[in-house]
Amino acid sequence: AWQIVTGLTNAEELKAINGGLDKALQLYSVMADVQSRQIQALFGKRGLPPALPPVETAALPAASPSESASPVPTFQHLLAAGRIAAGQPLIIGFRENGVPRTGSWQDLFSNATGGQSGSGKTNTLRSLIGQSLLQGVHFWVIDFHYPHADSLLFTLGGVRELAQVRYAHNHTEFTAILNEVNLTIDRRLAGQEPSTPIRVLCIDEVLRVVKNCAYAEDIIERIGTEGRKAQVYGIFSAQSWKADRVDSTARDNLTSIFAHYMKPNQAKPLLQDGEEVKHLKRLRPGQMMFYPVAGDSERLTVPFCTSADMATIANLVNNAVNRHVVDQGVDPVVDQVSQPTGLVKEADGDLVDQVKKALPNEGDFTALVKLIGCDKAYISRILNRKQPMSEHIRQQFLAWLHHSAAPKMP
């Protein structure tokens, strides 16, 4: 049992480190798996005999019988079990009896996600994005907090560079994305392009975006009123949905809600029901009240989803694309189904060659990786032509070649 003791001690130490909560919870999960396997080895698959005393839980807040919930599997466990996979419905969360609440983007449509810092908003967004990518959904992601280590975009890791994802973290980039969203709806409603694949605009801390660009509210409102016809959906998160911060027209056109723990004055403008607001006081991190497009509200627990899970999703999507290339004999760079708009053509292989020539040593390569904000393995795959290049990476490569610190090209 010493491995478990050591692992849990390390998890406790991780919690004390800034940004270490995700790693701590992941380590807790691993230790729980180890302990379960040891118990099964000792007592068989039926587990501990009933005569053994229950585990001490005095350190946790006491829960009433109505609040007691079945254990919720993590995102990692659901992936391993095949519950999260292509062709499977989205798992929005788990009910208190352990039964999953499944659905689709047609159930969410245009979603408002609210909750204080640490309530689980980012975990919810990660879980939905990861699952949806396996279904072929494409995302526009806007996050002004990137590259902060706790920001949504940062924790998405390699998912950011998938061809199904286009992201922005400054004014110029997000204005371009908003224009693209608007034009996509125009083209689809006019029959100028198919209404597949599903496309989703995800804005983390939407209040900051709205503050910097009033146009964003118009796009949010349009998704709420016309998006469903074009299969263009949205999910918008904020810590507070106070009336003085978000225009009521845009807010009122959001048709479903994920409400995590919030103070009453922050939640009431979103829920507009004093009795419903009271439910939020009892939520723990990772729990939320789900208010669907149609039907009754439910209290759900979202599977714990980490940056490591996002790396797994990125690998699964890339492997699926590679299999599609082998099976169908198509070029993923130009195939519209497997690789959507935003991917650079093979002609940019010349650009890769130029970048490689401008990186004579490991120090230059490390500086390039730091500039782009991706991991070394991902950039190495691009430079070795084993990974398609996104438009974002292309622009960063061009900027690097013109950087004063880069070696001059012959």
Short mmCIF file of C-alpha atoms in Angstrom, two decimals, residues 9-21 23-24 27:
data_model
loop_
_atom_site.label_atom_id
_atom_site.label_comp_id
_atom_site.label_asym_id
_atom_site.label_seq_id
_atom_site.Cartn_x
_atom_site.Cartn_y
_atom_site.Cartn_z
CA THR A 9 0.96 12.52 -0.60
CA ASN A 10 2.24 13.78 -3.96
CA ALA A 11 -1.31 14.71 -4.92
CA GLU A 12 -1.69 16.76 -1.76
CA GLU A 13 1.55 18.57 -2.56
CA LEU A 14 0.39 19.27 -6.13
CA LYS A 15 -2.73 20.97 -4.78
CA ALA A 16 -0.56 23.56 -3.08
CA ILE A 17 1.14 24.49 -6.35
CA ASN A 18 -0.42 27.22 -8.49
CA GLY A 19 -2.19 25.54 -11.41
CA GLY A 20 -1.63 22.08 -9.90
CA LEU A 21 -5.26 21.22 -9.11
CA LYS A 23 -2.71 17.31 -11.91
CA ALA A 24 -3.64 16.58 -8.29
CA LEU A 27 -3.25 11.65 -9.62
#
